[in-house]
Structure formats: C-alpha cells, structure tokens
Coordinates of C-alpha atoms in Angstrom, one line a residue:
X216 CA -190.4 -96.9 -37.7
X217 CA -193.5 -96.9 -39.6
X218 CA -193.7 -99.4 -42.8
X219 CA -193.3 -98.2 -46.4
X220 CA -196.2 -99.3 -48.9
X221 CA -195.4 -98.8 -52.2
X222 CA -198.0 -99.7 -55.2
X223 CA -196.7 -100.6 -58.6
X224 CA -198.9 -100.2 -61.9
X225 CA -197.9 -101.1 -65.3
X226 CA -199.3 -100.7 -69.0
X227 CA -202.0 -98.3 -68.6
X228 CA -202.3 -97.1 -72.2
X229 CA -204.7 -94.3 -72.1
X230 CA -206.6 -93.2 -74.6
X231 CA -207.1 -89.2 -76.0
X232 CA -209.2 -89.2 -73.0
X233 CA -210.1 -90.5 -69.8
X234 CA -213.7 -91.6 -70.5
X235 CA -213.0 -92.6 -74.0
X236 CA -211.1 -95.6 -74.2
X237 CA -210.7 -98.1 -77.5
X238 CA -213.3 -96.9 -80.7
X239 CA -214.1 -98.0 -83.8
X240 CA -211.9 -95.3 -85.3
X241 CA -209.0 -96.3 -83.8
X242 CA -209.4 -100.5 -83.1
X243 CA -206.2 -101.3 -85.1
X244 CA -203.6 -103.5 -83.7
X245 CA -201.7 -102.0 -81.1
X246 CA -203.9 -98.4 -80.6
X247 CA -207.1 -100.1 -78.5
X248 CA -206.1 -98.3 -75.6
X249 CA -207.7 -98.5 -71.7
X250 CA -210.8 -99.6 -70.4
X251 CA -212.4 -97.3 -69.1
X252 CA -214.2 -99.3 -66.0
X253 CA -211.2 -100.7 -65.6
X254 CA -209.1 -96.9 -65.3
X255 CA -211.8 -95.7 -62.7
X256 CA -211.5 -98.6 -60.7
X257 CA -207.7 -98.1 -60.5
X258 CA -208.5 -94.7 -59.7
X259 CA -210.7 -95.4 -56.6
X260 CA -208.5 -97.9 -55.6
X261 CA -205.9 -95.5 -55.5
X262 CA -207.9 -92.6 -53.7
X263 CA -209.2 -95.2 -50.7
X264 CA -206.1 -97.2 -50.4
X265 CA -203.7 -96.4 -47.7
X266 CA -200.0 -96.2 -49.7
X267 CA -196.6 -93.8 -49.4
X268 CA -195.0 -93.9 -53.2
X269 CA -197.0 -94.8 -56.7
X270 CA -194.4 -96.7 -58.9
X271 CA -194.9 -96.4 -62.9
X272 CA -193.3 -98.2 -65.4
X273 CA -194.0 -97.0 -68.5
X274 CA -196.3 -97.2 -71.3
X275 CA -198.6 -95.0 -69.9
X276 CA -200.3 -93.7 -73.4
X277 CA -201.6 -95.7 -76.3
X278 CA -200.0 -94.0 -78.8
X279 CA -197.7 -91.4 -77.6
X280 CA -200.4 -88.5 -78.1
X281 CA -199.7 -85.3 -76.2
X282 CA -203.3 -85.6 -75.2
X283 CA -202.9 -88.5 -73.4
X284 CA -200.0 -87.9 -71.6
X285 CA -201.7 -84.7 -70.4
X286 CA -204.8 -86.4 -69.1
X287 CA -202.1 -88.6 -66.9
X288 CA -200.5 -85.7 -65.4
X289 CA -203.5 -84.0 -64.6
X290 CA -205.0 -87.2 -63.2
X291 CA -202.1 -88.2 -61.0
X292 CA -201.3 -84.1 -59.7
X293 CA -204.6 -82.9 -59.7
X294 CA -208.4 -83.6 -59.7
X295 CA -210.3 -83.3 -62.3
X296 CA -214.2 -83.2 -62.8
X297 CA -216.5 -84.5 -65.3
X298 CA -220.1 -83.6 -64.1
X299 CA -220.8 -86.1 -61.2
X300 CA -217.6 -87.6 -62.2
X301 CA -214.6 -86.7 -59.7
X302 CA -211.1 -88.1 -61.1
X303 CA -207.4 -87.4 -59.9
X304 CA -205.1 -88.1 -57.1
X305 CA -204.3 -84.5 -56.4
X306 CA -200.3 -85.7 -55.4
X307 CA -199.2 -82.4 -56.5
X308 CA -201.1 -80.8 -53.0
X309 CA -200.5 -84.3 -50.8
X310 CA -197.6 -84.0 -48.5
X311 CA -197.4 -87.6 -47.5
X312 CA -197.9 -89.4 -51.2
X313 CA -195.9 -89.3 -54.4
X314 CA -195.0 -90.3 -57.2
X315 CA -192.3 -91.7 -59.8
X316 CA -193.0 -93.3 -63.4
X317 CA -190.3 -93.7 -66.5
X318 CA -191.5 -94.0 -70.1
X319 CA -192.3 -96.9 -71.9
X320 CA -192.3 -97.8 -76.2
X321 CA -195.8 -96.8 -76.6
X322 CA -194.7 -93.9 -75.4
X323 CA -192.4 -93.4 -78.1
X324 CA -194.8 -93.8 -80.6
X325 CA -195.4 -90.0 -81.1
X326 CA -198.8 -90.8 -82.9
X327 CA -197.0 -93.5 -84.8
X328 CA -196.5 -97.4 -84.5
X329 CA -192.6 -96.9 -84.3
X330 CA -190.7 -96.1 -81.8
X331 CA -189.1 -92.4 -82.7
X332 CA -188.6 -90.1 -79.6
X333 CA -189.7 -89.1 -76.0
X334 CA -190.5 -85.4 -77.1
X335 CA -194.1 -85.3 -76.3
X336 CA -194.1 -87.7 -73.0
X337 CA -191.1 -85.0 -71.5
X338 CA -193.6 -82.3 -72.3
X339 CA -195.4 -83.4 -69.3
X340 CA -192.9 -86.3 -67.9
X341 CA -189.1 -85.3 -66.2
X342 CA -186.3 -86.8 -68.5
X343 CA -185.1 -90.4 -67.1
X344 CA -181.0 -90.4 -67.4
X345 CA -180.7 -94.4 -67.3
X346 CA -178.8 -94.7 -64.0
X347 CA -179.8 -91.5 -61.9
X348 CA -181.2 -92.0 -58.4
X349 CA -183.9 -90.0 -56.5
X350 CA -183.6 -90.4 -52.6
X351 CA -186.5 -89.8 -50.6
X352 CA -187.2 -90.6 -47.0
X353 CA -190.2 -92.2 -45.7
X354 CA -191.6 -92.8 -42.1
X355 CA -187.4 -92.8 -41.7
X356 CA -186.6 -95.4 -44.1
X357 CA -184.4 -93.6 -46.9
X358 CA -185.8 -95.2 -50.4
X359 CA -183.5 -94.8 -53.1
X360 CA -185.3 -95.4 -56.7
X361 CA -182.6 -95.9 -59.6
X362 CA -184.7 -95.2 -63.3
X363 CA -183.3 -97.1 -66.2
X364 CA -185.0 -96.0 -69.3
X365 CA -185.2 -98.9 -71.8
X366 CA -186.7 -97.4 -74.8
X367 CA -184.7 -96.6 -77.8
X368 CA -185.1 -95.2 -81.6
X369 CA -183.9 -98.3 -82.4
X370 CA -186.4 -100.4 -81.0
X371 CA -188.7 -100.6 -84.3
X372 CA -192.2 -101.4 -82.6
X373 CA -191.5 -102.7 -79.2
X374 CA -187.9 -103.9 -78.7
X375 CA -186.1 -102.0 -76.3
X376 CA -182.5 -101.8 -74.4
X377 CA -180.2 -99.9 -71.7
X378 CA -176.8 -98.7 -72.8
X379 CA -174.3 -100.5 -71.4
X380 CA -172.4 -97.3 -69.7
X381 CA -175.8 -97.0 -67.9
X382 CA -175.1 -100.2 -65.8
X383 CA -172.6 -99.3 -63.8
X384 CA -171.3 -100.9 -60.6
X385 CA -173.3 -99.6 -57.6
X386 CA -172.5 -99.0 -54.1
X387 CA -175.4 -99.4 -52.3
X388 CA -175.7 -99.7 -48.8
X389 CA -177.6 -102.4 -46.5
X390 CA -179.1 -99.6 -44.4
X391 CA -181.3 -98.3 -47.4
X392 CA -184.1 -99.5 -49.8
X393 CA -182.9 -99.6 -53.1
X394 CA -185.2 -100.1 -56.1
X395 CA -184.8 -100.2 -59.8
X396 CA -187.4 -99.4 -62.5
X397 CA -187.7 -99.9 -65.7
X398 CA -189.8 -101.0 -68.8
X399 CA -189.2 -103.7 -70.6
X400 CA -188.6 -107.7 -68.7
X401 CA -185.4 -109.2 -68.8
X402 CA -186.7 -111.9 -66.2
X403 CA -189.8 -114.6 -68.2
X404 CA -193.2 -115.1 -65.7
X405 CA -193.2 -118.9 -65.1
X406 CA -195.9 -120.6 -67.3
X407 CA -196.1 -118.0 -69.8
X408 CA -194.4 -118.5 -73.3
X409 CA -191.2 -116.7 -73.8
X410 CA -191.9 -113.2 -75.8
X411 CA -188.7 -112.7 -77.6
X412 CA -190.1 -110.4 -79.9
X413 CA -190.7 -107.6 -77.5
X414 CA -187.5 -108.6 -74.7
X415 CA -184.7 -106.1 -74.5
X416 CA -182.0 -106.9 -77.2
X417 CA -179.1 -107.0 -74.8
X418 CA -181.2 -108.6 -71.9
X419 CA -178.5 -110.8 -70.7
X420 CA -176.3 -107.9 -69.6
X421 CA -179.1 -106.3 -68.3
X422 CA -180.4 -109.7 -66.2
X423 CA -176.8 -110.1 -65.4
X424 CA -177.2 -106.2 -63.9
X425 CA -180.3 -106.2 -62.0
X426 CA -180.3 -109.5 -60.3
X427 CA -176.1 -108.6 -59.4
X428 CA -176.2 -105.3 -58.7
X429 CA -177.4 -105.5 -54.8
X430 CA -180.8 -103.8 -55.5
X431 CA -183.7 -104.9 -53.4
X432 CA -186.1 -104.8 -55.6
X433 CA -186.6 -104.3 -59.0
X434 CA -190.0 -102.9 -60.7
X435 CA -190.9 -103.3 -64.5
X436 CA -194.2 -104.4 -67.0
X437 CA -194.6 -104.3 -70.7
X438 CA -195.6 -108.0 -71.0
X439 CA -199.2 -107.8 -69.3
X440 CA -198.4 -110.4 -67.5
X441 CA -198.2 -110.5 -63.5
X442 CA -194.9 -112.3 -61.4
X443 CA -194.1 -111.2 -58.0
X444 CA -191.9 -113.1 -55.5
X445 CA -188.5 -112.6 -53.4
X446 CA -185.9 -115.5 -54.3
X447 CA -182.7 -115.4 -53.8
X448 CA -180.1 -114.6 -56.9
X449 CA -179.0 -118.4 -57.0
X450 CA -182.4 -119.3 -57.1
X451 CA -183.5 -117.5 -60.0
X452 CA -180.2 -118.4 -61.8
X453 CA -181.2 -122.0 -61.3
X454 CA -184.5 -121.8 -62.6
X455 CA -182.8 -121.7 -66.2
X456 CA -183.2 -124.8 -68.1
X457 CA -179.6 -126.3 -68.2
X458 CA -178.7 -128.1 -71.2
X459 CA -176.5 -130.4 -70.4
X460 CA -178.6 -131.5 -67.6
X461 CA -180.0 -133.6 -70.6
X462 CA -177.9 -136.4 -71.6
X463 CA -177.1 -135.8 -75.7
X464 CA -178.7 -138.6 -76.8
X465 CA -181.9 -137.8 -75.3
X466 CA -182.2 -134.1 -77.0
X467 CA -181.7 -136.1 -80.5
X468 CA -184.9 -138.0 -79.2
X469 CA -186.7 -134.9 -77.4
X470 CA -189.0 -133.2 -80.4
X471 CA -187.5 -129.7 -81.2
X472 CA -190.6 -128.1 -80.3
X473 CA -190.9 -130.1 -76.8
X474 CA -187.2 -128.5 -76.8
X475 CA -188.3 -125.0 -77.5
X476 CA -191.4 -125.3 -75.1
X477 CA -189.2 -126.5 -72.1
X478 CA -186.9 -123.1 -72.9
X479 CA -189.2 -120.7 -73.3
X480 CA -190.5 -121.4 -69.7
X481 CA -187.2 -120.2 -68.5
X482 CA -187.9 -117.4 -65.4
X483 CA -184.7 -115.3 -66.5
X484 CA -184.9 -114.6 -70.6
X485 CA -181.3 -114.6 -72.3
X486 CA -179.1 -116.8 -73.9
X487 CA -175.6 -118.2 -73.3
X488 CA -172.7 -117.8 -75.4
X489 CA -171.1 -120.6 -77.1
X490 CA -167.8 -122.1 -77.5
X491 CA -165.9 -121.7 -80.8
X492 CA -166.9 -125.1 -80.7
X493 CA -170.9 -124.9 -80.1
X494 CA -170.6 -126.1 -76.8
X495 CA -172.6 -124.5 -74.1
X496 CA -171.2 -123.2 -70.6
X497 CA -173.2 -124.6 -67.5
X498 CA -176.0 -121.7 -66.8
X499 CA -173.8 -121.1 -63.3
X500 CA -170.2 -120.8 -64.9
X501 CA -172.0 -118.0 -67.9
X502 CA -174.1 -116.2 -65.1
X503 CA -171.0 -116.1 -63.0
X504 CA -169.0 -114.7 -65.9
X505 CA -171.8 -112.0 -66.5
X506 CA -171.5 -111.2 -62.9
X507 CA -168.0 -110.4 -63.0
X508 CA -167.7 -108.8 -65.7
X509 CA -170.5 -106.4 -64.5
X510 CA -168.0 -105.8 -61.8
X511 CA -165.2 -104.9 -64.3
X512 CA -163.5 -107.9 -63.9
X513 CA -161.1 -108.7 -66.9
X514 CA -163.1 -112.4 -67.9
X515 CA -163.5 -113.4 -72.2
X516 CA -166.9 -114.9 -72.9
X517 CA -167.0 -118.6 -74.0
X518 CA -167.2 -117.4 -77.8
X519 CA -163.0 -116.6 -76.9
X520 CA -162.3 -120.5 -76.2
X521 CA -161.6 -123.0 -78.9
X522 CA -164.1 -125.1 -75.9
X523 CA -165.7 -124.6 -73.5
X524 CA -163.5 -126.5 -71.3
X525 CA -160.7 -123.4 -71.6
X526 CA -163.6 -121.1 -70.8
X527 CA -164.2 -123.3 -66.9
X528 CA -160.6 -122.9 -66.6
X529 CA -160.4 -119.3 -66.5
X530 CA -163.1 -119.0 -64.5
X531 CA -162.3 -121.4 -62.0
X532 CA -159.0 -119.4 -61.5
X533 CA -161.4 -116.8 -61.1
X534 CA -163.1 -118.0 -58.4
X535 CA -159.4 -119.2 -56.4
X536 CA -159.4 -115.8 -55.7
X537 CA -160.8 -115.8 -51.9
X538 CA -162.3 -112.2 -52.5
X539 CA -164.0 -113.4 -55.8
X540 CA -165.1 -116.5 -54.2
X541 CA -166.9 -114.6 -51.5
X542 CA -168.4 -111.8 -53.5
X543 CA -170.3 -114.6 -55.3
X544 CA -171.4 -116.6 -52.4
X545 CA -172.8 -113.2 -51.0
X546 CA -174.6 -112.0 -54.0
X547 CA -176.3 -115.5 -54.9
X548 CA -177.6 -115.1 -51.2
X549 CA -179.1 -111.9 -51.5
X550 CA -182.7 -111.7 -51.7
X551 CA -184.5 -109.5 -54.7
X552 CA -188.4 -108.8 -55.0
X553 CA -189.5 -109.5 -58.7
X554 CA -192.9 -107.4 -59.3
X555 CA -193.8 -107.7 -62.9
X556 CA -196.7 -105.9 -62.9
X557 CA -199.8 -106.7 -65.1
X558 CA -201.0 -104.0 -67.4
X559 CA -203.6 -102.2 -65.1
X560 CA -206.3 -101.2 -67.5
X561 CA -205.0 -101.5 -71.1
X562 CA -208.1 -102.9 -73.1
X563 CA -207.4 -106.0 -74.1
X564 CA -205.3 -107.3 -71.3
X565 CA -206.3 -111.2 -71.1
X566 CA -206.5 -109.7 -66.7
X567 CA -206.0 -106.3 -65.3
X568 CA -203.8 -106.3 -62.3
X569 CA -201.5 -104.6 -59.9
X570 CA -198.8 -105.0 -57.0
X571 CA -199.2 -103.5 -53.6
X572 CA -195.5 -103.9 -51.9
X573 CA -194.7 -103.0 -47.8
X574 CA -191.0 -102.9 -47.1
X575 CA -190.1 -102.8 -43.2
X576 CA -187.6 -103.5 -40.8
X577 CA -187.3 -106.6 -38.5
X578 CA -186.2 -106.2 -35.1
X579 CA -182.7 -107.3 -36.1
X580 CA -182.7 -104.8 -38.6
X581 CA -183.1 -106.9 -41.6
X582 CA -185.5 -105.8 -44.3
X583 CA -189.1 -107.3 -44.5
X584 CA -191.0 -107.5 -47.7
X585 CA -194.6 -108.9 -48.0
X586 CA -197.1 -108.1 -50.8
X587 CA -200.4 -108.1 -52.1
X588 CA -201.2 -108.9 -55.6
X589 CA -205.3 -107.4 -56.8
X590 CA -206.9 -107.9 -60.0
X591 CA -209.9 -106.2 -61.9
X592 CA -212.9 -108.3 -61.5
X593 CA -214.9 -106.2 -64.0
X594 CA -216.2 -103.6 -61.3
X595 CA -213.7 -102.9 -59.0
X596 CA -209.8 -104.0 -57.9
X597 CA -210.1 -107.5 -55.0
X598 CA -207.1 -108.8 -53.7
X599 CA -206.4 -112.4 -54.8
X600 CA -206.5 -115.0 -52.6
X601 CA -203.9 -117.3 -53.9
X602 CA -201.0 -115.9 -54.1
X603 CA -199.6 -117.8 -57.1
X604 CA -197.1 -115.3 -58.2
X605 CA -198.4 -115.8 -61.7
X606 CA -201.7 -114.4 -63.8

C-alpha cells in the first residue's frame, strides 16, 4: 500500500481578507492577524506539495469575523483570483485530497475579545461533537480522525476544556490509524515556559485521555510553538519533574523561582493532587490513577487519603490485579506522535511553521511514522535541517 501524508497547520488567524493582514486600525493586542507573505507561502506550499489529508486545528480567524471565516472556505474548496494573483486549493473538485479542521478560541470571538459562541465559524465550518469520528480510507489504510472541540463560553479570553462525557473509553483497533484533534495543549514543548494562562482548565483529565486512550497520534496548536516527536506513554509520563526525586531539605535550599523554572519545563502540563496531608503521589502512581479511572475503574484520588501512603496502597492493590497490571504495561509501551504545530502565518509569531506527517506500514505490519518539520524563512516554507523537535 501506498503511504499516507498528512500535513498539519495551526493558528492561521486571518484577517477580513486574504491580502490584508494586521493595520493600523486594528493593531490591538490580540487582533494583528496573518502575514500576508507568510499566508501565500503556505498557499504555494500547499498547491506544489505532494499530501492526502490537510489537518486544522483551530484558530483559523483573528477575530471570529464571518468575513474571515469565509475567505478560509473559499480558499481551501475553491480558487480564487485577485488580478495576477491565483489563491485556493480547489479541495472541493480534488478527488484524491481533503480536508478536516475544528475551531479554535479566536474563533469564538465573534468580533469580540471573549470567548461567546461558534455561530459564525458553523456558518461556513460543520459542527465538531467532541468525540465523533470520521473514517476515511486512503491508498487502503482506513484513517479514523476523532475531533475534540476544546472551546467553551466559559473560557474568558483563551482558556479552554473538553467535557468530561466527551472522553470516553475507545475501542480502537491496531489495524487502523487513529488520530485525535483538537485545540488547545495539554502536553508543554520542552524549553518553552509553561503557559498556564491559556492551558485547558481540566488538562490533567484530558493528558490523562490522549496519551491513554490508544490513539496514534494526536494533532493540536494554540501556543505558536512547534513539538513533534513519537515517545512512548512512559516516556512522556517520565519527563514530569518528580518531587520527591529532590531530597526535602534541598527544595528549602533550591530558590522558589529556580523551583518554578524547573516545573514549568515539564513536557505534559497538569498538576497532581495532594494528600489531605500535602503530600504528593509519585508522578507514576497519579498518572496511573488517571489512567484507570479513564477506564472506569472505581480508584479515589489522593485528596481521599489522610496520606499519601493510603493512596499507594489502593493502587498497588490495583495493580495485583494481573489484567490491570497488563493493561498498564501495554499502554506505557504504546507509541504516540506529538505534532504541536506552530502557528503558520499569524503575524507576530516569534516563527511560522508546519508539520508534514507519512504514516505507513512495515512489512510486519507495524505502523511507520516519519516527519518533516518546515518553517517560513520570510519568502517561502524550507524544511529544517535539524530536526530538534522544538522552535
């Protein structure tokens, strides 16, 4: 069978119009919109480029104007002509290339700098129902997309979440490519500080979900910032900064914000639950517990212990269970590709980036994943060289 190349793009924030980006009018914070060398590179990129299936996670508007989520449309279904100027991926005549995209906040805005409603984005946009599933089948590979929208009313300017009856258990099979999209990160780029203010509000159930459920990838932006890599579950569950890896009486020594800095460089963004007690569970005991409750197991957090001691006890009997025991080994084995993609042509983007992904078959029959990340080098979209997994 024929490999599957997928392209992920991020954070566009267009403008009223194609060939107007960020003015005077409108520089406030938040409302600069897209460069506009930056948007026709993307759009020649995507023309020339050999790919199956364009993957869009939200934010694709500035401010949630109707005009600018009709320019979108028109540019990704049809083609559209500005003098010499030819724009538009005409998907809505191309048999072999598609499309699937889920909102972001900005596109909440409405006009406004609050989150409100997705009226105007579904005038042009399909609804997303946080855990539905479009199938499609490509050179033979059957690619099953699962859309999580993680924008909410309640979200003030940028916050956002997925309701918890949306993360149900999945029964997903070894024989297909699943993929999850959403918006907002629940999972920190390495080297980057941690952006609390703009992280989903319940992003541990939600890391607990994505990196559990058996998906084998999972697509998402809104931080502008660029990760992309394929660890395994226990691998990105030990890249958490583990408290009590520090003997107590150095953190009395360690300055609070040497503390905070060595945190907020965390890969996966939540945090634990405490005893009754203020005492920490281990970051492998509280992503375990996470796990199984995800999986409907009946577990208490550690905030239902006196100590935290009580709380290793139940889950050690947990994990005497032979069934339990094995359902964690497996899961921490599985293998998950991380694209955070970079915002691809929002104006004031430190870099404008995106993710090119092929998913294949070995001769075994186990799934092969390589990518390419590219960046905007003020003309046109190059393919890095180093592969550092981080802007």
């Amino acid at each position: 069978m024929q490999s599957v190349r997928v392209v992920h793009i991020s954070d566009l924030h267009i403008s009223e119009h194609l060939l107007r980006g960020a003015d005077s009018t409108f520089y406030l914070p938040h409302r600069y919109g897209h460069n506009v060398q930056a948007f026709l590179a993307l759009n020649n990129f995507l023309k020339k480029t050999g790919w199956d299936l364009l993957l869009i996670t939200g934010d694709v508007s500035r401010i949630g104007n109707i005009q600018s989520f009709e320019w979108v449309r028109n540019w990704l279904e049809n083609e559209i002509v500005f003098g010499d100027t030819h724009l538009g991926l005409n998907l809505s005549k191309s048999p072999d290339r598609t499309y699937l995209i889920i909102p972001g906040n900005h596109d909440r805005f409405n006009g406004e700098l609050r989150q409100s409603s997705l009226d105007l984005y579904h005038q042009e946009f399909p609804v997303v129902r946080s855990g539905s599933v479009k199938s499609l089948t490509i050179h033979g590979h059957k690619i099953n997309v699962h859309f999580f929208d993680s924008t909410t009313p309640e979200g003030g300017f940028a916050f956002g979440a997925i309701e918890q009856r949306s993360l149900g258990p999945k029964n997903l099979s070894d024989e297909d490519i699943d993929i999850a999209l959403l918006h907002h990160h629940f999972l920190q780029p390495p080297k980057h500080p941690r952006e609390i203010s703009t992280e989903l509000t319940n992003s541990a159930d939600v890391a607990a979900y994505m990196l559990n459920a058996g998906f084998d990838g999972v697509f998402f932006g809104h931080t502008h910032k660029g990760y992309i890599g394929r660890p395994n579950v226990d691998t990105l569950s030990g890249l958490l900064n583990d408290r009590r890896k520090v003997p107590r009486v150095l953190t009395r020594l360690i300055p609070k914000w040497l503390m905070r800095k060595l945190e907020g460089e965390c890969l996966v963004s939540y945090k634990r639950e405490s005893a009754r007690n203020g005492q920490l569970p281990t970051l492998a005991s509280y992503f375990n517990y996470l796990y199984l409750r995800q999986k409907r197991h009946n577990l208490q957090g550690p905030s239902s212990f006196d100590n935290i001691h009580q709380f290793y006890e139940q889950m050690s009997k947990a994990a005497a269970n032979e069934s339990i025991h094995d359902e964690l080994e497996k899961v921490k084995s599985k293998r998950i590709l991380i694209s955070l993609a970079p915002s691809a042509c929002q104006a004031e983007a430190q870099w404008k980036g995106l993710h090119t992904v092929t998913f294949d078959r070995d001769e075994s029959g186990l799934l092969d994943v390589s990518w390419d990340r590219y960046e905007f080098d003020g003309s046109e979209f190059q393919k890095k060289l180093r592969d550092l997994h981080v802007s």
